Coordinates of C-alpha atoms (C1' of nucleotides) in Angstrom, one line a residue:
Chain R
M1 CA -5.4 93.1 306.2
K2 CA -4.9 95.6 303.3
N3 CA -7.3 98.2 301.9
I4 CA -9.1 97.8 305.5
T5 CA -10.3 101.1 306.9
P6 CA -8.5 100.6 310.5
N7 CA -11.1 101.8 312.9
F8 CA -14.7 101.7 314.4
T9 CA -16.6 101.8 310.6
P10 CA -17.2 98.4 309.7
A11 CA -14.7 97.2 307.0
S12 CA -14.2 98.2 303.8
V13 CA -12.8 96.8 300.8
N14 CA -12.2 98.7 297.3
C15 CA -11.6 95.5 295.1
D16 CA -10.7 95.8 291.6
E17 CA -12.2 92.5 290.5
C18 CA -15.7 93.4 291.8
P19 CA -18.1 94.0 289.1
I20 CA -18.9 96.9 290.7
K21 CA -15.6 99.0 290.6
D22 CA -14.2 101.4 292.9
R23 CA -16.3 101.1 295.5
A24 CA -16.7 99.7 299.3
V25 CA -18.6 96.1 298.2
C26 CA -18.2 92.6 298.5
A27 CA -15.2 92.7 301.3
Y28 CA -14.5 89.4 301.1
C29 CA -12.7 89.0 297.5
E30 CA -9.0 88.8 298.4
K31 CA -7.8 88.6 295.4
S32 CA -6.7 84.6 295.4
E33 CA -9.7 84.0 296.9
M34 CA -12.0 85.7 294.1
A35 CA -12.1 82.6 291.5
L36 CA -13.7 81.1 294.1
L37 CA -15.8 83.9 295.8
E38 CA -16.9 85.7 292.3
A39 CA -18.1 81.4 290.8
M40 CA -20.6 82.2 294.5
K41 CA -21.7 85.3 294.3
S42 CA -25.4 87.0 292.6
Y43 CA -26.9 90.2 293.4
K44 CA -30.3 91.1 294.6
T45 CA -31.7 94.3 294.9
Y46 CA -35.3 95.3 296.5
A47 CA -36.9 98.4 296.7
A48 CA -37.0 100.7 300.1
G49 CA -39.7 99.4 302.5
D50 CA -39.0 95.5 301.9
P51 CA -38.4 93.7 303.5
I52 CA -35.6 90.7 303.4
I53 CA -35.5 88.6 305.8
F54 CA -37.5 88.4 309.3
A55 CA -36.7 87.0 312.0
G56 CA -37.1 83.8 312.5
D57 CA -36.9 82.7 308.4
R58 CA -34.7 80.3 307.6
M59 CA -31.4 82.0 306.0
V60 CA -30.2 80.5 302.6
F61 CA -28.0 83.9 301.4
V62 CA -25.3 86.3 302.9
G63 CA -23.7 88.8 301.9
S64 CA -23.0 92.4 302.1
V65 CA -24.7 95.5 301.4
V66 CA -23.4 97.6 298.2
T67 CA -25.7 100.3 298.0
G68 CA -28.6 101.9 299.8
V69 CA -29.5 101.4 303.6
A70 CA -30.4 98.2 305.1
R71 CA -31.8 98.2 309.0
L72 CA -31.4 95.4 311.4
S73 CA -34.4 94.6 313.6
Q74 CA -36.1 93.8 316.7
T75 CA -40.1 93.8 317.2
M76 CA -42.0 93.0 320.4
E77 CA -44.7 90.9 321.0
D78 CA -47.4 94.3 320.8
G79 CA -45.6 96.6 318.1
R80 CA -42.3 98.3 319.7
K81 CA -39.6 98.1 317.3
Q82 CA -35.8 98.7 317.7
M83 CA -33.1 98.6 315.2
V84 CA -30.5 96.9 316.0
G85 CA -28.0 97.5 313.1
L86 CA -28.0 99.6 310.2
L87 CA -26.6 98.1 307.5
L88 CA -24.5 101.4 304.9
P89 CA -22.1 99.9 302.0
S90 CA -20.2 97.1 302.8
D91 CA -21.9 95.8 305.9
F92 CA -22.0 92.3 306.3
V93 CA -25.6 90.9 306.5
G94 CA -26.1 87.3 307.8
R95 CA -24.5 85.5 311.1
P96 CA -22.4 82.1 309.3
G97 CA -23.2 79.5 312.2
R98 CA -27.0 80.2 312.3
S99 CA -29.4 78.4 309.9
Y100 CA -31.7 81.4 311.6
S101 CA -32.7 84.7 311.1
A102 CA -32.6 86.1 314.8
F103 CA -33.6 90.0 313.9
D104 CA -35.7 91.6 310.5
V105 CA -33.7 92.8 308.2
E106 CA -35.7 96.2 305.8
A107 CA -34.1 97.6 302.3
T108 CA -34.5 101.1 304.4
T109 CA -33.6 103.1 300.9
D110 CA -33.5 100.7 297.9
V111 CA -31.0 98.3 298.5
T112 CA -28.4 95.4 296.4
L113 CA -27.4 92.9 298.1
C114 CA -24.2 90.7 296.8
R115 CA -24.7 87.7 298.0
F116 CA -23.1 84.1 298.8
E117 CA -25.7 80.8 299.4
R118 CA -24.7 80.8 303.3
K119 CA -23.2 76.6 303.1
P120 CA -20.8 77.3 300.6
F121 CA -19.8 80.3 302.4
E122 CA -19.4 78.4 305.3
K123 CA -17.0 76.3 303.8
L124 CA -15.1 79.1 302.7
L125 CA -15.0 80.5 306.1
S126 CA -13.2 77.5 307.0
D127 CA -10.5 76.9 304.4
I128 CA -10.2 80.3 303.9
P129 CA -8.1 82.2 306.5
N130 CA -8.4 85.3 305.5
L131 CA -11.7 85.7 305.6
R132 CA -12.1 84.7 309.0
E133 CA -9.6 86.7 309.7
R134 CA -12.0 89.8 307.7
M135 CA -14.6 87.7 309.7
L136 CA -13.2 88.3 313.2
E137 CA -12.4 91.9 312.4
M138 CA -15.6 93.0 311.4
A139 CA -17.3 90.9 314.0
L140 CA -14.8 92.8 316.7
D141 CA -16.0 96.4 314.9
E142 CA -19.0 96.0 314.9
L143 CA -19.2 94.5 318.7
D144 CA -17.6 98.2 319.4
A145 CA -20.2 100.2 317.5
A146 CA -22.9 97.8 319.2
R147 CA -21.9 99.0 322.5
E148 CA -21.6 103.0 321.6
W149 CA -25.3 102.5 320.5
M150 CA -26.2 100.7 323.9
L151 CA -24.9 104.1 325.5
L152 CA -27.3 106.4 323.5
L153 CA -30.2 103.8 324.0
G154 CA -29.1 103.9 327.6
R155 CA -28.5 107.2 329.1
K156 CA -28.8 110.3 326.9
T157 CA -30.9 112.7 326.2
A158 CA -33.4 112.2 323.0
R159 CA -31.0 115.7 321.5
E160 CA -27.6 113.9 322.6
K161 CA -29.3 111.2 320.8
I162 CA -30.6 112.9 317.8
A163 CA -26.7 114.7 317.8
S164 CA -25.2 111.7 318.0
L165 CA -26.8 110.1 315.1
L166 CA -26.0 112.7 313.1
T167 CA -23.0 113.0 313.7
I168 CA -22.8 108.9 312.8
I169 CA -24.9 109.4 309.2
A170 CA -22.1 112.5 308.4
R171 CA -19.3 110.4 309.8
R172 CA -20.1 107.3 307.7
Q173 CA -21.1 109.8 304.4
N174 CA -18.3 111.2 304.5
S175 CA -15.6 109.1 305.4
T176 CA -12.8 108.7 303.5
A177 CA -13.2 112.2 301.9
T178 CA -13.7 114.8 303.8
V179 CA -12.5 115.1 307.1
S180 CA -12.6 118.6 307.5
K181 CA -15.2 119.9 310.9
N182 CA -16.1 122.4 308.8
D183 CA -19.4 122.7 306.4
I184 CA -20.9 118.8 306.2
T185 CA -23.6 118.6 304.0
F186 CA -25.1 114.8 303.7
D187 CA -28.3 113.0 303.2
L188 CA -30.7 111.3 306.2
N189 CA -31.5 108.9 304.3
L190 CA -33.6 107.6 306.6
T191 CA -37.3 108.5 307.5
R192 CA -38.3 110.0 311.4
E193 CA -40.0 107.1 311.6
A194 CA -36.5 104.9 311.0
M195 CA -34.4 107.8 312.8
S196 CA -36.8 107.1 315.6
E197 CA -36.1 103.7 315.9
Y198 CA -32.5 103.9 315.9
L199 CA -32.5 106.4 319.0
G200 CA -35.9 104.5 321.1
L201 CA -37.6 108.1 320.5
T202 CA -41.4 108.1 318.7
L203 CA -41.3 110.7 316.0
E204 CA -42.9 112.9 317.2
T205 CA -39.3 113.8 319.9
V206 CA -37.4 113.2 317.0
S207 CA -38.9 115.9 314.5
R208 CA -39.4 118.2 317.9
Q209 CA -35.7 117.4 318.3
I210 CA -34.4 118.7 314.7
N211 CA -36.3 121.5 314.7
A212 CA -34.5 122.5 318.0
L213 CA -31.2 121.3 316.3
K214 CA -32.4 123.6 313.7
K215 CA -33.9 126.3 315.8
D216 CA -30.5 127.0 318.1
G217 CA -28.0 126.8 315.0
V218 CA -26.8 124.1 315.1
I219 CA -28.4 122.6 311.9
R220 CA -29.3 123.7 308.6
L221 CA -31.8 122.1 306.6
E222 CA -32.3 122.5 302.5
K223 CA -34.5 119.6 302.5
K224 CA -36.4 118.1 305.3
R225 CA -33.4 114.6 304.6
Q226 CA -30.3 117.3 303.6
V227 CA -28.6 118.6 306.5
H228 CA -26.2 121.4 306.5
V229 CA -23.3 121.6 309.6
K230 CA -21.8 125.1 309.5
D231 CA -19.4 123.8 312.5
F232 CA -19.2 120.4 313.5
A233 CA -17.1 120.9 316.9
R234 CA -21.1 122.5 317.7
L235 CA -22.7 119.5 316.4
L236 CA -20.6 116.9 318.6
A237 CA -20.7 119.0 321.3
E238 CA -24.5 118.2 321.3
T239 CA -23.6 114.6 321.3
G240 CA -22.6 113.8 325.1
D241 CA -20.0 112.1 323.9
D242 CA -16.3 113.0 325.1
A243 CA -13.7 115.6 323.1
D244 CA -12.0 114.0 322.3
G245 CA -14.0 110.3 321.0
G246 CA -11.3 108.4 323.1
F247 CA -8.3 108.8 320.8
L248 CA -6.7 110.0 324.2
A249 CA -3.7 108.1 325.3
Chain Q
M1 CA -15.1 73.3 317.5
K2 CA -16.1 70.6 320.2
N3 CA -17.3 71.1 323.9
I4 CA -18.8 74.7 322.8
T5 CA -22.0 75.3 324.1
P6 CA -23.6 76.3 320.6
N7 CA -26.0 79.0 321.4
F8 CA -26.9 82.8 323.1
T9 CA -24.9 82.0 326.1
P10 CA -21.2 82.9 325.5
A11 CA -18.8 80.1 324.1
S12 CA -17.8 77.7 327.2
V13 CA -15.1 75.0 327.2
N14 CA -14.4 72.5 329.6
C15 CA -11.0 72.2 329.3
D16 CA -9.9 68.9 331.6
E17 CA -5.8 70.0 331.3
C18 CA -6.1 73.8 332.6
P19 CA -4.3 74.2 336.1
I20 CA -8.4 74.8 337.2
K21 CA -10.7 72.1 336.4
D22 CA -13.5 71.5 335.8
R23 CA -14.8 74.3 335.0
A24 CA -15.6 77.2 332.4
V25 CA -11.7 78.5 331.2
C26 CA -9.6 79.6 329.0
A27 CA -11.4 78.2 325.8
Y28 CA -8.0 79.0 324.3
C29 CA -6.7 75.3 325.5
E30 CA -6.9 73.4 322.6
K31 CA -4.9 69.9 323.2
S32 CA -3.1 70.0 320.9
E33 CA -1.8 73.9 320.9
M34 CA -1.7 73.3 325.0
A35 CA 1.6 74.5 325.7
L36 CA 1.4 77.5 323.7
L37 CA -0.9 78.5 325.5
E38 CA -0.2 76.8 329.0
A39 CA 3.5 78.7 328.8
M40 CA 1.8 81.8 328.2
K41 CA -0.3 82.0 331.0
S42 CA -0.8 83.3 334.1
Y43 CA -3.1 84.4 336.9
K44 CA -4.6 87.2 338.6
T45 CA -7.2 87.7 341.5
Y46 CA -8.7 91.7 340.8
A47 CA -10.6 92.7 344.7
A48 CA -14.4 92.9 344.5
G49 CA -14.8 97.0 343.1
D50 CA -11.1 97.0 341.0
P51 CA -10.6 98.4 338.5
I52 CA -8.8 96.1 335.7
I53 CA -8.5 98.6 332.9
F54 CA -9.7 102.3 331.8
A55 CA -10.7 103.0 328.8
G56 CA -8.3 104.6 326.7
D57 CA -5.2 102.5 328.9
R58 CA -2.7 100.7 327.2
M59 CA -4.4 96.8 326.8
V60 CA -1.2 95.0 327.4
F61 CA -3.3 91.7 328.1
V62 CA -6.6 89.5 327.1
G63 CA -7.9 87.1 329.1
S64 CA -10.8 85.5 330.4
V65 CA -12.2 85.0 332.9
V66 CA -12.1 82.6 335.5
T67 CA -14.8 83.1 338.4
G68 CA -16.9 86.2 339.6
V69 CA -18.1 88.4 337.8
A70 CA -16.9 91.3 335.7
R71 CA -18.3 94.2 334.3
L72 CA -17.5 96.5 331.4
S73 CA -19.1 99.7 330.5
Q74 CA -18.9 103.5 329.6
T75 CA -19.1 106.5 331.5
M76 CA -19.9 109.9 330.1
E77 CA -18.0 113.5 331.4
D78 CA -21.0 113.8 333.3
G79 CA -21.1 110.8 334.7
R80 CA -23.6 109.0 333.7
K81 CA -22.8 105.4 333.1
Q82 CA -23.6 102.4 331.2
M83 CA -22.8 99.1 331.1
V84 CA -21.9 97.2 328.3
G85 CA -21.2 93.5 329.2
L86 CA -21.4 91.4 331.4
L87 CA -18.5 89.2 331.9
L88 CA -19.0 85.8 333.6
P89 CA -17.0 82.4 333.7
S90 CA -15.7 81.6 330.6
D91 CA -16.1 85.5 329.2
F92 CA -13.1 87.3 327.1
V93 CA -11.6 90.4 328.0
G94 CA -10.3 92.4 325.7
R95 CA -9.7 93.4 322.4
P96 CA -7.0 91.8 319.7
G97 CA -6.3 94.1 317.5
R98 CA -6.4 97.8 319.2
S99 CA -4.0 99.0 321.5
Y100 CA -6.5 100.8 323.9
S101 CA -9.5 99.5 325.7
A102 CA -12.4 101.2 324.4
F103 CA -14.4 100.6 327.6
D104 CA -13.3 100.2 331.4
V105 CA -13.5 97.0 333.4
E106 CA -14.6 96.3 336.9
A107 CA -14.5 93.9 339.0
T108 CA -17.9 93.5 340.5
T109 CA -17.4 90.7 342.7
D110 CA -13.9 89.0 343.2
V111 CA -12.3 87.9 339.6
T112 CA -9.9 85.7 339.4
L113 CA -8.8 86.8 335.1
C114 CA -6.7 83.9 332.9
R115 CA -4.3 86.7 330.5
F116 CA -2.1 86.1 327.7
E117 CA 0.0 89.2 326.8
R118 CA -1.7 90.6 324.1
K119 CA 1.2 90.7 321.3
P120 CA 1.4 86.8 321.1
F121 CA -1.8 86.2 321.5
E122 CA -2.6 87.9 318.5
K123 CA 1.0 86.3 317.0
L124 CA -1.2 82.9 317.9
L125 CA -4.3 83.7 316.9
S126 CA -3.2 84.0 313.1
D127 CA -1.5 81.1 313.4
I128 CA -3.3 78.5 315.3
P129 CA -6.6 78.3 313.0
N130 CA -8.6 77.3 315.2
L131 CA -7.9 80.0 317.7
R132 CA -9.4 82.6 315.4
E133 CA -12.9 80.6 314.7
R134 CA -13.7 80.2 318.6
M135 CA -12.8 84.3 318.4
L136 CA -15.2 85.3 316.4
E137 CA -17.9 82.7 317.1
M138 CA -17.5 84.7 320.5
A139 CA -17.4 87.8 318.8
L140 CA -20.3 87.2 316.8
D141 CA -22.4 85.3 320.3
E142 CA -21.7 88.7 321.9
L143 CA -22.9 90.4 319.3
D144 CA -27.0 88.8 319.5
A145 CA -26.2 89.8 322.9
A146 CA -25.7 92.9 322.8
R147 CA -28.5 93.5 320.2
E148 CA -31.2 92.4 321.9
W149 CA -29.8 94.3 325.0
M150 CA -30.4 96.9 322.4
L151 CA -34.4 96.5 322.4
L152 CA -33.7 96.2 326.1
L153 CA -32.7 99.8 327.0
G154 CA -34.7 101.1 323.9
R155 CA -38.0 99.7 324.7
K156 CA -39.0 98.1 327.7
T157 CA -39.9 99.8 330.9
A158 CA -38.6 99.8 333.4
R159 CA -40.6 96.3 334.8
E160 CA -39.6 94.6 331.9
K161 CA -35.9 95.5 332.0
I162 CA -36.5 94.0 336.1
A163 CA -37.4 91.3 334.9
S164 CA -35.3 90.4 331.5
L165 CA -32.1 90.7 333.7
L166 CA -33.7 88.2 335.7
T167 CA -34.2 85.9 333.2
I168 CA -30.5 86.0 332.5
I169 CA -28.9 85.9 335.3
A170 CA -31.6 83.3 336.4
R171 CA -30.3 81.2 332.8
R172 CA -26.7 82.1 333.1
Q173 CA -26.5 81.0 336.5
N174 CA -28.2 77.4 336.4
S175 CA -27.2 77.4 332.5
T176 CA -26.2 73.9 331.7
A177 CA -28.0 72.6 335.1
T178 CA -31.7 72.8 335.8
V179 CA -33.2 73.8 332.5
S180 CA -36.4 72.6 334.3
K181 CA -39.1 76.1 334.5
N182 CA -39.4 76.1 338.1
D183 CA -38.6 76.6 341.9
I184 CA -35.1 78.2 340.5
T185 CA -33.1 79.8 342.9
F186 CA -30.0 82.2 342.4
D187 CA -27.5 85.1 343.6
L188 CA -27.9 88.4 342.0
N189 CA -23.5 89.4 342.4
L190 CA -24.8 92.8 341.1
T191 CA -25.4 95.7 343.9
R192 CA -28.8 97.4 342.9
E193 CA -26.5 100.6 341.8
A194 CA -25.2 97.6 339.2
M195 CA -28.4 96.7 338.4
S196 CA -29.1 100.4 337.6
E197 CA -26.2 100.8 334.8
Y198 CA -27.1 98.0 333.2
L199 CA -30.3 98.4 332.8
G200 CA -30.0 102.5 331.8
L201 CA -32.2 102.9 334.9
T202 CA -31.7 104.8 338.3
L203 CA -30.5 102.4 341.1
E204 CA -34.6 103.9 342.9
T205 CA -36.3 102.4 340.1
V206 CA -34.3 99.2 340.9
S207 CA -35.5 99.2 344.1
R208 CA -39.3 99.6 343.5
Q209 CA -39.6 97.5 340.4
I210 CA -37.8 94.5 342.3
N211 CA -40.0 94.8 344.9
A212 CA -43.0 95.3 343.3
L213 CA -42.3 91.9 341.1
K214 CA -41.7 90.6 345.0
K215 CA -45.5 92.3 345.9
D216 CA -47.2 90.8 342.3
G217 CA -45.4 86.9 343.5
V218 CA -43.8 86.8 340.7
I219 CA -40.5 86.5 342.6
R220 CA -39.6 85.9 346.0
L221 CA -36.4 87.5 348.8
E222 CA -34.1 85.3 350.4
K223 CA -32.2 87.7 350.8
K224 CA -31.9 91.1 348.9
R225 CA -29.1 89.5 346.5
Q226 CA -31.1 86.2 347.0
V227 CA -34.0 85.5 344.2
H228 CA -36.6 82.5 344.6
V229 CA -38.5 82.0 341.4
K230 CA -41.9 79.8 341.6
D231 CA -43.0 79.6 338.3
F232 CA -40.7 80.8 335.6
A233 CA -42.7 80.7 332.6
R234 CA -44.8 83.6 335.3
L235 CA -41.4 85.5 334.8
L236 CA -40.6 85.2 331.2
A237 CA -44.0 86.6 330.9
E238 CA -42.7 89.8 331.5
T239 CA -39.9 90.6 329.9
G240 CA -41.9 91.4 327.3
D241 CA -39.7 89.2 325.2
D242 CA -41.4 86.9 322.5
A243 CA -42.9 83.3 324.3
D244 CA -40.8 81.5 323.0
G245 CA -37.5 82.6 323.2
G246 CA -36.7 83.6 319.7
F247 CA -37.0 79.0 318.5
L248 CA -39.3 78.8 316.0
A249 CA -39.4 77.9 312.7
Chain I
dA1 C1' -53.1 121.3 288.2
dT2 C1' -55.1 118.6 291.3
dG3 C1' -56.1 114.8 294.6
dT4 C1' -54.0 110.7 297.4
dG5 C1' -50.9 109.6 300.6
dA6 C1' -46.7 109.4 303.3
dC7 C1' -44.4 112.0 305.8
dC8 C1' -43.2 115.6 309.0
dT9 C1' -44.7 119.4 312.5
dT10 C1' -46.9 121.3 316.5
dG11 C1' -50.6 121.6 320.8
dA12 C1' -52.1 119.5 324.9
dT13 C1' -51.9 116.5 327.7
dC14 C1' -50.2 112.3 330.7
dT15 C1' -47.7 109.2 332.4
dA16 C1' -43.3 107.0 333.8
dT17 C1' -39.4 107.7 335.0
dG18 C1' -35.5 110.4 337.8
dT19 C1' -34.5 113.3 341.8
dC20 C1' -33.7 114.7 346.4
dA21 C1' -34.3 113.3 350.5
dA22 C1' -34.7 111.0 354.3
dA23 C1' -35.3 106.2 357.1
dT24 C1' -34.2 101.2 357.7
dT25 C1' -31.5 97.5 356.1
dT26 C1' -28.1 94.9 356.3
dT27 C1' -22.8 94.7 356.8
dT28 C1' -18.0 95.3 357.3
dT29 C1' -14.3 97.1 361.0
dG30 C1' -12.6 98.1 364.8
Chain U
dC1 C1' -20.7 93.6 370.4
dA2 C1' -20.8 98.5 369.2
dA3 C1' -19.9 101.7 365.8
dA4 C1' -19.4 103.1 361.0
dA5 C1' -20.5 102.3 356.9
dA6 C1' -22.8 100.6 352.9
dA7 C1' -26.4 99.3 350.9
dT8 C1' -31.7 98.7 350.4
dT9 C1' -35.4 101.0 350.8
dT10 C1' -39.6 104.8 350.6
dG11 C1' -42.0 108.8 349.8
dA12 C1' -42.4 114.0 347.9
dC13 C1' -42.3 116.2 344.4
dA14 C1' -39.8 117.3 339.4
dT15 C1' -40.1 116.3 334.1
dA16 C1' -38.4 114.9 329.8
dG17 C1' -40.6 111.9 326.9
dA18 C1' -44.6 109.3 324.9
dT19 C1' -50.0 109.9 323.4
dC20 C1' -53.4 111.4 321.3
dA21 C1' -55.5 114.9 317.8
dA22 C1' -54.5 117.2 314.5
dG23 C1' -52.9 120.0 310.7
dG24 C1' -49.6 121.1 306.9
dT25 C1' -45.8 120.0 303.4
dC26 C1' -44.2 117.2 299.1
dA27 C1' -43.9 114.4 295.4
dC28 C1' -46.2 111.6 292.6
dA29 C1' -49.3 109.4 289.9
dT30 C1' -54.1 110.7 287.2

DNA sequence: ATGTGACCTTGATCTATGTCAAATTTTTTG
DNA sequence: CAAAAAATTTGACATAGATCAAGGTCACAT
């Protein structure tokens, strides 16, 4: 259980033995089981926009995101689409114990996946206690994140939704690094459309609200996908969330 | 892994040794570990409307619902409230690995909880592989459910939301029993307000849409909280979900 | 450097759902 | 059983965000 970041963000690990060092990747490479996992591992890359798997497809691989951003989503018959997971480096892809994917997975930017065949991975899952423990922790963290997302979808205004998404992205990019609350800059690796799918809005509303936040001085935009926040607390105040972020006793 | 219902509904177990026999309860009573768990168990009841734990409270117990309906929810500073979990018998309450509750839990009807102290339960969790395996499976199932809920909150119309909620409740009550698609009757153990919190609507909209479905002959109401569905497929068609429920190859 | 397509912005209008308020029905309680 | 309380329905009206329709901007390929 060492090396795992404690909280709402998905568990991530710096794995010295990993081919790609110094990077949050493949949270499963416990030193002791390294050989096993190492043997099973394969990497695959996807171009921005490519599908990784469709809902209903047979799920041959599971794995985790090494670089880039992928998204989990659900589409209704008439085309309405809702993102239900945003997968950043170290996030797990796939569902051990199920043979078919329940959701679409697409590459949002170029993506590298560290993959394991599902069947042998499931075998390891029952053989290696550590692995199961980590999977449980990750699943529980994702569940908490999903529940916050539900509050966002069900009750927040468009402006609050945008502010919330910006803080989520800001936090995940500056995660271990800058915890200082001021002068944060980050890249939005998402189109307005992807944001609208995340937030349950239309892309027009996303555009309007981003520009409203800009006009009100809450954010500044260098390029259309690069955000400056001079006063993070100010942005936080726009999210509608509890000021203390749930850390009251 | 025996005795566990395979799919989207939370894992449930009929445990012969349980004080309360013949009932989906305490999914953790593996025969072999029975003595341990039995010793730790305590039951507590809550009256309809009672809080079970508040967000931010120290979490002393975890456990599972034995009878009744409880709900997990999140409240914003200004009172906006979103349900993020509906807990029926056999559902787990609490989050091993966290000392404080992230959500409010309230009894919707009278509720009996089968409780374990969190600390010793966490100890068992690392000692008993089976237990961890079940917890993982339950967490993953809940995650899938949460993601479908996100689609509902983000993209469905009020009418679709109501129809979806009705099918969810119908299915969970008639779960193992009537899989026949016709002439289903079930109790809505939820007030219009609770439904509105589930669906991200106001109670007025819930009332109007329920009566619209009634007027259109999709459902019939005996009492205000008892629903008759003569043609389940008809109701399903109103949910906006894929006709086959995700069971295409 | 110019054209082409993807992405983003902006405006005008529409509509589903929220809000506020008041009946009506059902349940609970003394 | 009567009265009070709680839950539900219904109506009139307001509005946030959707929809439809241009137009603008940017990156990249020819």
